[in-house]
Coordinates of C-alpha atoms and ligand atoms in Angstrom, one line a residue:
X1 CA 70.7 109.6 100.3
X2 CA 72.0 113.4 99.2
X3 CA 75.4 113.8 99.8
X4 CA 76.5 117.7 99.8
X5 CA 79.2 118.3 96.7
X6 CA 81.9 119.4 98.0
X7 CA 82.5 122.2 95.7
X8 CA 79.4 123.5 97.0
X9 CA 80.9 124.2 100.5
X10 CA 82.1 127.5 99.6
X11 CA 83.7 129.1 102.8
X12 CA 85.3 127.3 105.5
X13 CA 82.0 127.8 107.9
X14 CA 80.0 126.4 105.0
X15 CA 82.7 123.0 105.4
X16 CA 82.5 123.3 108.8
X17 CA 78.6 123.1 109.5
X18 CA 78.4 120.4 106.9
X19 CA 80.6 118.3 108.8
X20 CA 78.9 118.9 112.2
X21 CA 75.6 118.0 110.4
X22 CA 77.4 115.1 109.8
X23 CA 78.7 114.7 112.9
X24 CA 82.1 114.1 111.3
X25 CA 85.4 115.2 113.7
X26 CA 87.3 116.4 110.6
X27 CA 89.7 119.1 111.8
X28 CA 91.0 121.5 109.5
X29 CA 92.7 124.7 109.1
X30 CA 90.6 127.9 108.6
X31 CA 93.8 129.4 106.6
X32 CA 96.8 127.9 104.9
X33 CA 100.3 128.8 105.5
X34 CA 102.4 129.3 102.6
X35 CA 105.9 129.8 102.3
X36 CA 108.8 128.1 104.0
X37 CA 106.4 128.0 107.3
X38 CA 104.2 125.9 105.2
X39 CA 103.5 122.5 107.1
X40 CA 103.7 121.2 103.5
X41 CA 107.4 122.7 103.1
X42 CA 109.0 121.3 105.7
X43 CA 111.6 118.8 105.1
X44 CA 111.6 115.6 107.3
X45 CA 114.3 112.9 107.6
X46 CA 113.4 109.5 107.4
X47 CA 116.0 106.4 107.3
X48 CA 118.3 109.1 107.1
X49 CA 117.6 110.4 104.2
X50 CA 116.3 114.2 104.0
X51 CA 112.7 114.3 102.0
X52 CA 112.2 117.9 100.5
X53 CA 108.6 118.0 101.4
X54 CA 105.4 116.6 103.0
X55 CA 103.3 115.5 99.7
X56 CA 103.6 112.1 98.9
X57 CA 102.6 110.5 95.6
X58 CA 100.7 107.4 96.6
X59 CA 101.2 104.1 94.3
X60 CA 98.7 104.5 91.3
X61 CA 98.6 101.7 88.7
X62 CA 97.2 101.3 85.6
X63 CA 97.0 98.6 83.8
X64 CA 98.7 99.9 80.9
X65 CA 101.7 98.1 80.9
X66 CA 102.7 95.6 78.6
X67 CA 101.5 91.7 78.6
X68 CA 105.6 91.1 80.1
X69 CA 105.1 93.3 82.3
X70 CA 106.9 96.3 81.1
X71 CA 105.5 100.2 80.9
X72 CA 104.3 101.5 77.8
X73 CA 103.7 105.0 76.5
X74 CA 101.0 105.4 79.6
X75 CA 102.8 104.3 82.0
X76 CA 105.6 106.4 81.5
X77 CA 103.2 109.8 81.0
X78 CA 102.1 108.8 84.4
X79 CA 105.4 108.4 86.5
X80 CA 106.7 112.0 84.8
X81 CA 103.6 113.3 86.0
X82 CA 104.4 111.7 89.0
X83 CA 108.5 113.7 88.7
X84 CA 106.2 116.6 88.2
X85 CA 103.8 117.3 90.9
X86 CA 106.3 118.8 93.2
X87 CA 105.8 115.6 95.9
X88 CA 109.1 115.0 97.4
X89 CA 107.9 111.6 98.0
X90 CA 107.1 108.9 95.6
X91 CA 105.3 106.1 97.6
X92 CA 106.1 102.8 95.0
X93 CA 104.8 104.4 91.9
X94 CA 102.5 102.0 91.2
X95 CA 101.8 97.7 92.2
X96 CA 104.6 95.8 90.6
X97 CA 104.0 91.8 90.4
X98 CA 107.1 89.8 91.6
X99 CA 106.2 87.4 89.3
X100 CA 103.8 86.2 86.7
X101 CA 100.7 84.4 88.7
X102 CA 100.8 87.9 91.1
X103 CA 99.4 89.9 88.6
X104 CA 96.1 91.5 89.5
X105 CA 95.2 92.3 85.1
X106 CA 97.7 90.9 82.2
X107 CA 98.9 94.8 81.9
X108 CA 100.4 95.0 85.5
X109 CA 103.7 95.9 85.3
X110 CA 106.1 92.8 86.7
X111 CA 109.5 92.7 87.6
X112 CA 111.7 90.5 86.0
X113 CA 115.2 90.5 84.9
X114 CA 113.7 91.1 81.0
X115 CA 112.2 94.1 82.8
X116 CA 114.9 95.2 84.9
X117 CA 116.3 97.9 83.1
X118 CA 112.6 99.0 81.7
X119 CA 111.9 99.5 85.8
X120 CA 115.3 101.6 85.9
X121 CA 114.4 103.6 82.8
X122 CA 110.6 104.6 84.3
X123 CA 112.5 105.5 87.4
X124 CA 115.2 108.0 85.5
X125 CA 112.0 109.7 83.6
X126 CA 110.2 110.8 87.0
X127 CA 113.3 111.8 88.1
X128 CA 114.2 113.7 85.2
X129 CA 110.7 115.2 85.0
X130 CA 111.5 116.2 88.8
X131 CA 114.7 118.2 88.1
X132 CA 113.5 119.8 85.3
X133 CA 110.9 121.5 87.0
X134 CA 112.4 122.0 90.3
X135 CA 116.1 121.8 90.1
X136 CA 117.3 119.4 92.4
X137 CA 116.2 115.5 93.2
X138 CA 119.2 115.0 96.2
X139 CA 115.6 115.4 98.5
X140 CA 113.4 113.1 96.5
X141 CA 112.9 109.5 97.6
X142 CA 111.4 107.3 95.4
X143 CA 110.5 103.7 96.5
X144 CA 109.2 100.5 94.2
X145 CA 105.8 98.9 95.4
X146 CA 106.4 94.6 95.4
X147 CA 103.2 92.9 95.1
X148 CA 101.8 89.6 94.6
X149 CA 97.9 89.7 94.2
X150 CA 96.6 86.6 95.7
X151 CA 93.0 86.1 96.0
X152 CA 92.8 88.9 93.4
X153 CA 95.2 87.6 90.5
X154 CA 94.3 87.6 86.8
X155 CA 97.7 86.9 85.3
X156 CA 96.5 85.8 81.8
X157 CA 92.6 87.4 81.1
X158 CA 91.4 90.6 82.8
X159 CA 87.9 89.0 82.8
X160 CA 89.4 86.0 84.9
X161 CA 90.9 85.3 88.7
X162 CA 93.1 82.8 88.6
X163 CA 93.1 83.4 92.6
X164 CA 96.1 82.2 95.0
X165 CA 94.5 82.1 98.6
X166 CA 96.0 81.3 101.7
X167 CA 92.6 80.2 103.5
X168 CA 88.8 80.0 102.4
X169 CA 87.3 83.0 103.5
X170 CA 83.4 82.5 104.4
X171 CA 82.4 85.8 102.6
X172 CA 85.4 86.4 99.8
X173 CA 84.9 82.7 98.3
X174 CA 81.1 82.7 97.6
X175 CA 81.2 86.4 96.6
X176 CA 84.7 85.6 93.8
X177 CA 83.5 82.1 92.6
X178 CA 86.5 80.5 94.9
X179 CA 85.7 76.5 95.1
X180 CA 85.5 74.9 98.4
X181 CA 87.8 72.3 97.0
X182 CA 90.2 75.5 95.2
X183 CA 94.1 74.6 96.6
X184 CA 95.8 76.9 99.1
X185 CA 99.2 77.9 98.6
X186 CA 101.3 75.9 100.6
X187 CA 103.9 76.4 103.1
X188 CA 106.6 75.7 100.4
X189 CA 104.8 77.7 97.9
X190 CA 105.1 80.3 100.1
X191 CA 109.0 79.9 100.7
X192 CA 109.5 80.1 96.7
X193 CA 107.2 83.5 96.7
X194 CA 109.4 85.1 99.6
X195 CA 113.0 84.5 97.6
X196 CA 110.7 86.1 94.6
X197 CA 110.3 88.9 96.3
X198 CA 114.0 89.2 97.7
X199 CA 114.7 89.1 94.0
X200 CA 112.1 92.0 93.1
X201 CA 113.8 94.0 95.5
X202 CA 117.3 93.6 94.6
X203 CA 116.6 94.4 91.0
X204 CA 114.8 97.6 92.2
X205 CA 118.1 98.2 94.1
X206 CA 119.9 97.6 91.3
X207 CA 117.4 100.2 89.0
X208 CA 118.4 102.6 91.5
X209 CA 114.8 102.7 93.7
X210 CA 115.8 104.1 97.0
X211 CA 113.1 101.7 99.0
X212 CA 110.7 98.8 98.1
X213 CA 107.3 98.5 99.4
X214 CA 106.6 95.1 100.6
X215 CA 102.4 95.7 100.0
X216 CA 100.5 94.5 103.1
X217 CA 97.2 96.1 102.3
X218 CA 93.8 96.1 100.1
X219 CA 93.1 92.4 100.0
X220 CA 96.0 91.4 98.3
X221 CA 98.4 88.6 99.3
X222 CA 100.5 90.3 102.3
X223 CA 96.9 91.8 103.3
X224 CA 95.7 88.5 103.6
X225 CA 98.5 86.8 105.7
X226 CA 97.3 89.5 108.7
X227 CA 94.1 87.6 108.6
X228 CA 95.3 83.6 107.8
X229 CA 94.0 83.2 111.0
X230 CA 92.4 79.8 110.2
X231 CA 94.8 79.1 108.0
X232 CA 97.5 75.4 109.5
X233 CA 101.1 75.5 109.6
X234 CA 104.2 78.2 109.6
X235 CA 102.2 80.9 108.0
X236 CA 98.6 81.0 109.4
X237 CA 97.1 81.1 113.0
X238 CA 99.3 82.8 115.8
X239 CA 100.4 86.4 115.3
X240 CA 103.8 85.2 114.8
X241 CA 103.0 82.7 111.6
X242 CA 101.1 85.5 110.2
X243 CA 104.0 87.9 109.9
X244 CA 106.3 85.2 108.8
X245 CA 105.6 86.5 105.4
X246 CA 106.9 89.7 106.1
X247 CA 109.5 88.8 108.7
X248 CA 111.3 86.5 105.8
X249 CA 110.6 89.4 103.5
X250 CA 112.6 91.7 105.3
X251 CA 115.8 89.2 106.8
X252 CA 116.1 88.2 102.8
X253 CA 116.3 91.7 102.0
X254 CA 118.7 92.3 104.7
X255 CA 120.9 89.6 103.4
X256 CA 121.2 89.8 99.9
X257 CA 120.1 93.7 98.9
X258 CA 121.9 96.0 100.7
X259 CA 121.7 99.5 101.0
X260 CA 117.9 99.4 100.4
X261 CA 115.4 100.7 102.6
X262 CA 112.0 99.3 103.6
X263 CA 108.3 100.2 103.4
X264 CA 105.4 98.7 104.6
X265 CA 101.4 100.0 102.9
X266 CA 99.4 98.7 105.6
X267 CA 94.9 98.2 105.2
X268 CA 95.9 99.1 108.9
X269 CA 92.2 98.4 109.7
X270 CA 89.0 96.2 107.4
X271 CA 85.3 95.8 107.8
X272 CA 83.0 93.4 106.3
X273 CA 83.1 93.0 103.3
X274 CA 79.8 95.2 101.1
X275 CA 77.7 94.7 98.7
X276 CA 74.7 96.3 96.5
X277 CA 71.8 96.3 98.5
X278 CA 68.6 98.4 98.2
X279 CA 68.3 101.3 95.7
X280 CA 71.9 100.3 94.8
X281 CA 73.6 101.4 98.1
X282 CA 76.0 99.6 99.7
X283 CA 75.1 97.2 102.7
X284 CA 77.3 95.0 104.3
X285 CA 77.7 91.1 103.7
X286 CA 75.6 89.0 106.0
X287 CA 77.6 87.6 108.5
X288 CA 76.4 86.1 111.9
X289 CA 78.8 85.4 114.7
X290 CA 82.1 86.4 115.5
X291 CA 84.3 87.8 112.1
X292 CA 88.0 86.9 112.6
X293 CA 88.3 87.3 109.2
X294 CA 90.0 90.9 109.1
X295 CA 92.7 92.8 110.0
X296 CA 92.1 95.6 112.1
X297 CA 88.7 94.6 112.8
X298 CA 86.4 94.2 115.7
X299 CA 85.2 90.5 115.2
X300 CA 82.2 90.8 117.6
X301 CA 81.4 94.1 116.0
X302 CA 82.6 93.9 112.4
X303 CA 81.4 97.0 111.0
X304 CA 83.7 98.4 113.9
X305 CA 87.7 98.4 113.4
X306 CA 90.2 97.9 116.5
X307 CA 93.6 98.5 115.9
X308 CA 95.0 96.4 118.7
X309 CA 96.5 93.7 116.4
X310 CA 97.6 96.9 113.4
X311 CA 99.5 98.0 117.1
X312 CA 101.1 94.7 117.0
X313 CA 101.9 95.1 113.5
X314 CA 103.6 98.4 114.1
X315 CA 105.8 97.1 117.2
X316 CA 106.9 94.3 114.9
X317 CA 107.6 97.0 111.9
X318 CA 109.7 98.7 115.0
X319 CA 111.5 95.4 116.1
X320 CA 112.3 94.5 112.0
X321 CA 113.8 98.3 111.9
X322 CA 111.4 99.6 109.6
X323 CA 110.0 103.2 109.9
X324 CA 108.1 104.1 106.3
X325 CA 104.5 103.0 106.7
X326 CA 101.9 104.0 104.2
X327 CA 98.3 103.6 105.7
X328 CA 95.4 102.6 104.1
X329 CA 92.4 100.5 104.8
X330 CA 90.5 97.8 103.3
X331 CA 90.0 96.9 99.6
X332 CA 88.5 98.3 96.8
X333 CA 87.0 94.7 96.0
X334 CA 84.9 94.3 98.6
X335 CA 84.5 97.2 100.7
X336 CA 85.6 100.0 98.1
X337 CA 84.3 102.8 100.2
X338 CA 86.5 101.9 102.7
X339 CA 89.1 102.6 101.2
X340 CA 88.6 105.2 98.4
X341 CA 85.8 107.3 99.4
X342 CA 83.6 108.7 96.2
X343 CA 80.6 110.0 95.6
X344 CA 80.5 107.7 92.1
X345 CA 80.8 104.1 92.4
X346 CA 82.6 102.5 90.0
X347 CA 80.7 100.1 87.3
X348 CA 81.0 97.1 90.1
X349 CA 80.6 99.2 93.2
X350 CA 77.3 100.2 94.8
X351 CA 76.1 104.0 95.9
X352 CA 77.9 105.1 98.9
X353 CA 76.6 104.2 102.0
X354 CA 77.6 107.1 103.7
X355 CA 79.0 110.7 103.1
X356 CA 82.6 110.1 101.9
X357 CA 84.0 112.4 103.9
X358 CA 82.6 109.9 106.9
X359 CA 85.1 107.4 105.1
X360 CA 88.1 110.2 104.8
X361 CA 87.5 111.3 108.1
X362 CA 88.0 107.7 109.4
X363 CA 91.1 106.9 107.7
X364 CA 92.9 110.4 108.8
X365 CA 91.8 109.1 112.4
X366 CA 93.1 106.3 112.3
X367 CA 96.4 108.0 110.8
X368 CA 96.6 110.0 113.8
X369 CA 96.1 107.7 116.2
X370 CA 98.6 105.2 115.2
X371 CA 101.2 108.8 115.0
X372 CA 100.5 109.4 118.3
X373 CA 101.7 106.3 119.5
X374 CA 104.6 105.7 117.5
X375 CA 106.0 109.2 116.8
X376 CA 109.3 107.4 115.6
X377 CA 107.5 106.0 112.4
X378 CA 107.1 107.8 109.6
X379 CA 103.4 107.8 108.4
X380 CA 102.5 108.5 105.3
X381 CA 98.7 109.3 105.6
X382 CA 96.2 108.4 102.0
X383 CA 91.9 109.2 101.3
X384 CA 92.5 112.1 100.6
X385 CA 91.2 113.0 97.6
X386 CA 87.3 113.3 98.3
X387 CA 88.5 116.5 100.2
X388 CA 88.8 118.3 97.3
X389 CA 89.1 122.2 97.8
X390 CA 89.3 121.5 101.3
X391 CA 92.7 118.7 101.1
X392 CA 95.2 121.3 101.6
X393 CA 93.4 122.7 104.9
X394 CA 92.7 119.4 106.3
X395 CA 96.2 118.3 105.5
X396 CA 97.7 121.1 106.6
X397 CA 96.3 120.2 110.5
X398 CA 97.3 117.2 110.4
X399 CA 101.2 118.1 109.6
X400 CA 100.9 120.6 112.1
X401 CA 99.6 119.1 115.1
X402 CA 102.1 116.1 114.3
X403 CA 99.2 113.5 113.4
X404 CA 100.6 112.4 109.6
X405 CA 103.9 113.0 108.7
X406 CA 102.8 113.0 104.9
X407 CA 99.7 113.7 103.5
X408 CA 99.7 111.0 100.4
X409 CA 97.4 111.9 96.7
X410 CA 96.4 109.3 95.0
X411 CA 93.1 109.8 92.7
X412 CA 94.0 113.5 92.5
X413 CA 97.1 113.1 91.2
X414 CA 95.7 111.6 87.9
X415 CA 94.1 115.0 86.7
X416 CA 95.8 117.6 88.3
X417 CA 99.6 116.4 89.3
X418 CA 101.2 120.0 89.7
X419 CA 98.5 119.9 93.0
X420 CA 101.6 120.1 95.2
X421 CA 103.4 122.5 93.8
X422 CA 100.7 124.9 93.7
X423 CA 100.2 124.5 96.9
X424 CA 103.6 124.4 97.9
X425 CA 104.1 127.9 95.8
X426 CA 100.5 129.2 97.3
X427 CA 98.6 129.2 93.9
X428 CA 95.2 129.4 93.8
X429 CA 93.9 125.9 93.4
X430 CA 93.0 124.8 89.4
X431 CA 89.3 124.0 90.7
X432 CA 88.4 123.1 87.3
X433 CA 91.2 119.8 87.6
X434 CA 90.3 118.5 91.0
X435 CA 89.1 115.1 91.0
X436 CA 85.0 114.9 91.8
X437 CA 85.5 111.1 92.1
X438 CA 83.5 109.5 89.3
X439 CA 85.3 106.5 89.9
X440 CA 86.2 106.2 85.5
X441 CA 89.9 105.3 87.0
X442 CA 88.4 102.1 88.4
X443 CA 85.5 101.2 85.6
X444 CA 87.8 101.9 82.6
X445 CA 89.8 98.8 84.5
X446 CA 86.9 97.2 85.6
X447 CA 85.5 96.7 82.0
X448 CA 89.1 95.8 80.4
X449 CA 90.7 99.5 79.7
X450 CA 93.3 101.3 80.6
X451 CA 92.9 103.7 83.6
X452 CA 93.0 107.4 83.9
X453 CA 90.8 110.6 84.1
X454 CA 88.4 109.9 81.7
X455 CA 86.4 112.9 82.4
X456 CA 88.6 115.5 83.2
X457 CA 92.3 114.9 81.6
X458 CA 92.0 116.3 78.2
X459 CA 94.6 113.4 76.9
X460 CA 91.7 110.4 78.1
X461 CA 88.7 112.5 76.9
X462 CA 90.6 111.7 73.4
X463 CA 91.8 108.0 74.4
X464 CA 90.0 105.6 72.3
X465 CA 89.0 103.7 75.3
X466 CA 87.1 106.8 76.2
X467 CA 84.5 105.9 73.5
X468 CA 84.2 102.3 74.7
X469 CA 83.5 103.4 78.6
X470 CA 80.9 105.9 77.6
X471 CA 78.5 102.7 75.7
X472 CA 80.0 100.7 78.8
X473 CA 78.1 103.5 81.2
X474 CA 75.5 103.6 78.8
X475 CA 74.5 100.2 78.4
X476 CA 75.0 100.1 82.6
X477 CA 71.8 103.0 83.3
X478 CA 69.8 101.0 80.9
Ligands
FMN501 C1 93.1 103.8 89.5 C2 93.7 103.5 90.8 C3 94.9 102.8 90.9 C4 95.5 102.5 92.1 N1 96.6 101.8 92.2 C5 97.2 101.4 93.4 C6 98.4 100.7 93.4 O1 99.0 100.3 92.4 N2 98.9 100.3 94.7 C7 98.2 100.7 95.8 O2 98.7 100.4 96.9 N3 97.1 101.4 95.8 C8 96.6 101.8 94.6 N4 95.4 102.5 94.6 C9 94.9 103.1 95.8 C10 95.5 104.5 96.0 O3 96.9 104.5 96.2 C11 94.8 105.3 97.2 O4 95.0 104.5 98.4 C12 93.3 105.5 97.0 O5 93.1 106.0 95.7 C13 92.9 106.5 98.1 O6 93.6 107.7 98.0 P1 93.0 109.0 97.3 O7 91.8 109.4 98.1 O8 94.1 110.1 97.3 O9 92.7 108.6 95.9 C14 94.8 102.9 93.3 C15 93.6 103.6 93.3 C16 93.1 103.9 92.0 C17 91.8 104.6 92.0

């Protein structure tokens, strides 16, 4: 299948006929707004706090840190980049373990009380980065993103899962070598891994992070709670059990770590899971019958999502007095498209199965529709990236006509941080930096590197692992 590049759409009717050929309902502005009026400069005020602006950094790892879980010389050029794009808000920097056996590769970075004051340290350099280049950080809200992997840990070897599930999974086991006979964590288990993350979040009080993310989303751990649906006992079955996770989360946090707000990254929908079928494209898993298996998901109709239980999910994030809620959707392990729409696959993915900008459009739906009903949450909207040229227009509608309150980067951000604040400050756009999505973030990792913008950031071009994932890529096409 041909998928238009996007940096051939040169005028906004050349963007819009492309999408109607598509049959894609991707609304954008024809012309941005710069200035104060800019949608992107407006301030909004969330757990009373005041955020300067409506870019958001989404959480980028990777998998540079150190093997106890501290940042190294990576890391930290990442989170000043980070202090330097101009984005008011910093959505968890990047997935940090609670504790060893949560770590998705043996470079994630983990908090511990060795790490503690390496957490605090990372923190100060984004937010010394921030007010040098912008003068003030009394508008800048910075959270900490707590993680435990599950069903996609490798603590101890990048090559190998050492996977914590809470149920078997029909499709997941078979396709990640999971044993019928593997364990599941147990109730108790579970109790230990809840006061873990209490204790993650107190430290990043303590570091001076404003909010923790308690990660719900992409197949890891809290992700797969949402779907324990099969799963006995306090955690799995009933709506209720399956939020106990969180719920305990959030009343330990309440108890022993004050002062600290709350965030929530939701997959706040999930398909089947894919796979590479004909000519390399991605096709979805077999599956016959009903799919209750995902969150967000239409289980008669699982290539469908229905967001009546991610409405449930919300009302509960309402009852628990939480209002920052990133959104994203499924997992870049099984249904990558899903949730980072390229035109590239990475070196485990498969050819897109459809335009990305089908994928974007579908996640900056869903955004909208779950703003319209709860206009009292603060949504954070990600996908993004894919839109290229055309992000600041489509963002810009969306922050206009209320449907995202901010428009998250993620991918782009790698390459081209100061993207905000050339937008913010009405600069032409550095085509040359913007991310075409060749997906070398994701093999570098894939194949045991550290990840960045192989192909476009000057500083990985001249990375020594820039010479081992071009004979990786070769050796792949032969
Ligand atoms: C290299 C890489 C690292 C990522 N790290 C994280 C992470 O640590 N935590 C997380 O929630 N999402 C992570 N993501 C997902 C992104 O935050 C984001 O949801 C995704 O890239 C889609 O947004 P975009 O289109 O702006 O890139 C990562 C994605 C990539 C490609």
């Amino acid at each position: 299948m041909a998928f238009r590049r996007i940096a051939t759409l040169k005028s906004a009717d050349d963007f819009a006929a492309y999408l109607a050929s598509l049959g894609v309902d991707l609304p954008f502005d024809r012309e941005l707004v710069t200035g104060a009026d800019s949608p992107f400069a407006r301030t909004y005020t969330a757990d009373g706090f005041v955020i300067g602006n409506r870019f958001c950094i989404l959480p980028m790892e990777g998998w540079d840190g150190t093997t106890d879980g501290r940042p190294t010389d990576l890391t930290i050029r990442r989170w000043k980049h980070f202090g330097e794009s101009g984005a008011k808000l910093i959505w968890g920097g990047e997935a940090v373990a609670v504790r060893h056996d949560g770590r998705a590769n043996p470079n994630q970075l983990m908090s511990s009380d060795a790490t503690a004051g390496d957490l605090a340290k990372l923190l100060e350099t984004l937010v010394i980065a921030h007010r040098e280049k912008f003068g003030k950080t009394d508008d800048l809200l910075v959270g900490l993103q707590l993680t435990h992997s599950g069903r996609f840990a490798r603590p101890n070897d990048k090559k190998r899962l050492e996977s914590k599930i809470l149920y078997h999974h029909p499709i997941l086991d078979p396709k990640f070598g999971i044993e019928p006979d593997a364990s599941c964590l147990s109730d108790a288990e579970i109790d230990d891994l809840i006061e873990d993350f209490v204790r993650a979040a107190k430290r990043a009080r303590d570091a001076g992070y404003a909010f923790v993310d308690i990660k719900h989303c992409h197949g890891y751990l809290g992700h797969e709670f949402l779907s324990a649906g099969s799963r006995e006992g306090r955690y799995g079955g009933s709506f209720e059990n399956r939020t106990r996770f969180l719920r305990d989360i959030v009343a330990g946090i309440r108890r022993d770590v004050l002062g600290l707000a709350i965030g929530v990254r939701l997959s706040t929908f999930d398909l089947l899971p894919f796979k590479m079928g004909v000519d390399k494209v991605g096709e979805p898993e077999r599956f016959e019958g009903n799919y209750p298996f995902a969150f967000g998901c239409d289980s008669r109709h699982p290539l469908e999502f229905d967001l009546s239980e991610t409405y449930r999910f919300l009302d509960l994030l309402l009852e628990l007095g939480i209002s920052l809620v990133c959104t994203t959707a499924g997992s870049p392990y099984y249904n990558p498209h899903i949730q980072r729409p390229a035109l590239f696959p990475p070196s485990d993915g498969y050819l897109p199965p459809e335009d990305p900008l089908v994928g974007v459009a579908r996640q900056i739906h869903v955004t909208g529709e779950l703003k319209k009903r709860y206009p009292q949450l603060c949504f954070v909207g990600s996908g993004y990236t894919y839109l290229q040229e055309w992000l600041p227009n489509a963002g810009q509608y969306q922050l206009k006509n209320g449907l995202a309150d901010f428009i998250g980067i993620g991918r782009l951000v790698l390459v081209y941080p100061e993207f905000p604040a050339d937008v913010l400050a009405g600069r032409q756009l550095q085509t040359k930096r913007l991310c075409r999505t060749f997906s070398d973030c994701t093999t570098g990792p894939r194949n045991g590197l550290v990840s960045g913008c192989f192909p476009l950031d000057p500083f990985y071009k001249d990375h020594p692992d820039a010479i081992i994932l071009k004979a990786v890529k070769e050796n792949l096409r032969t």
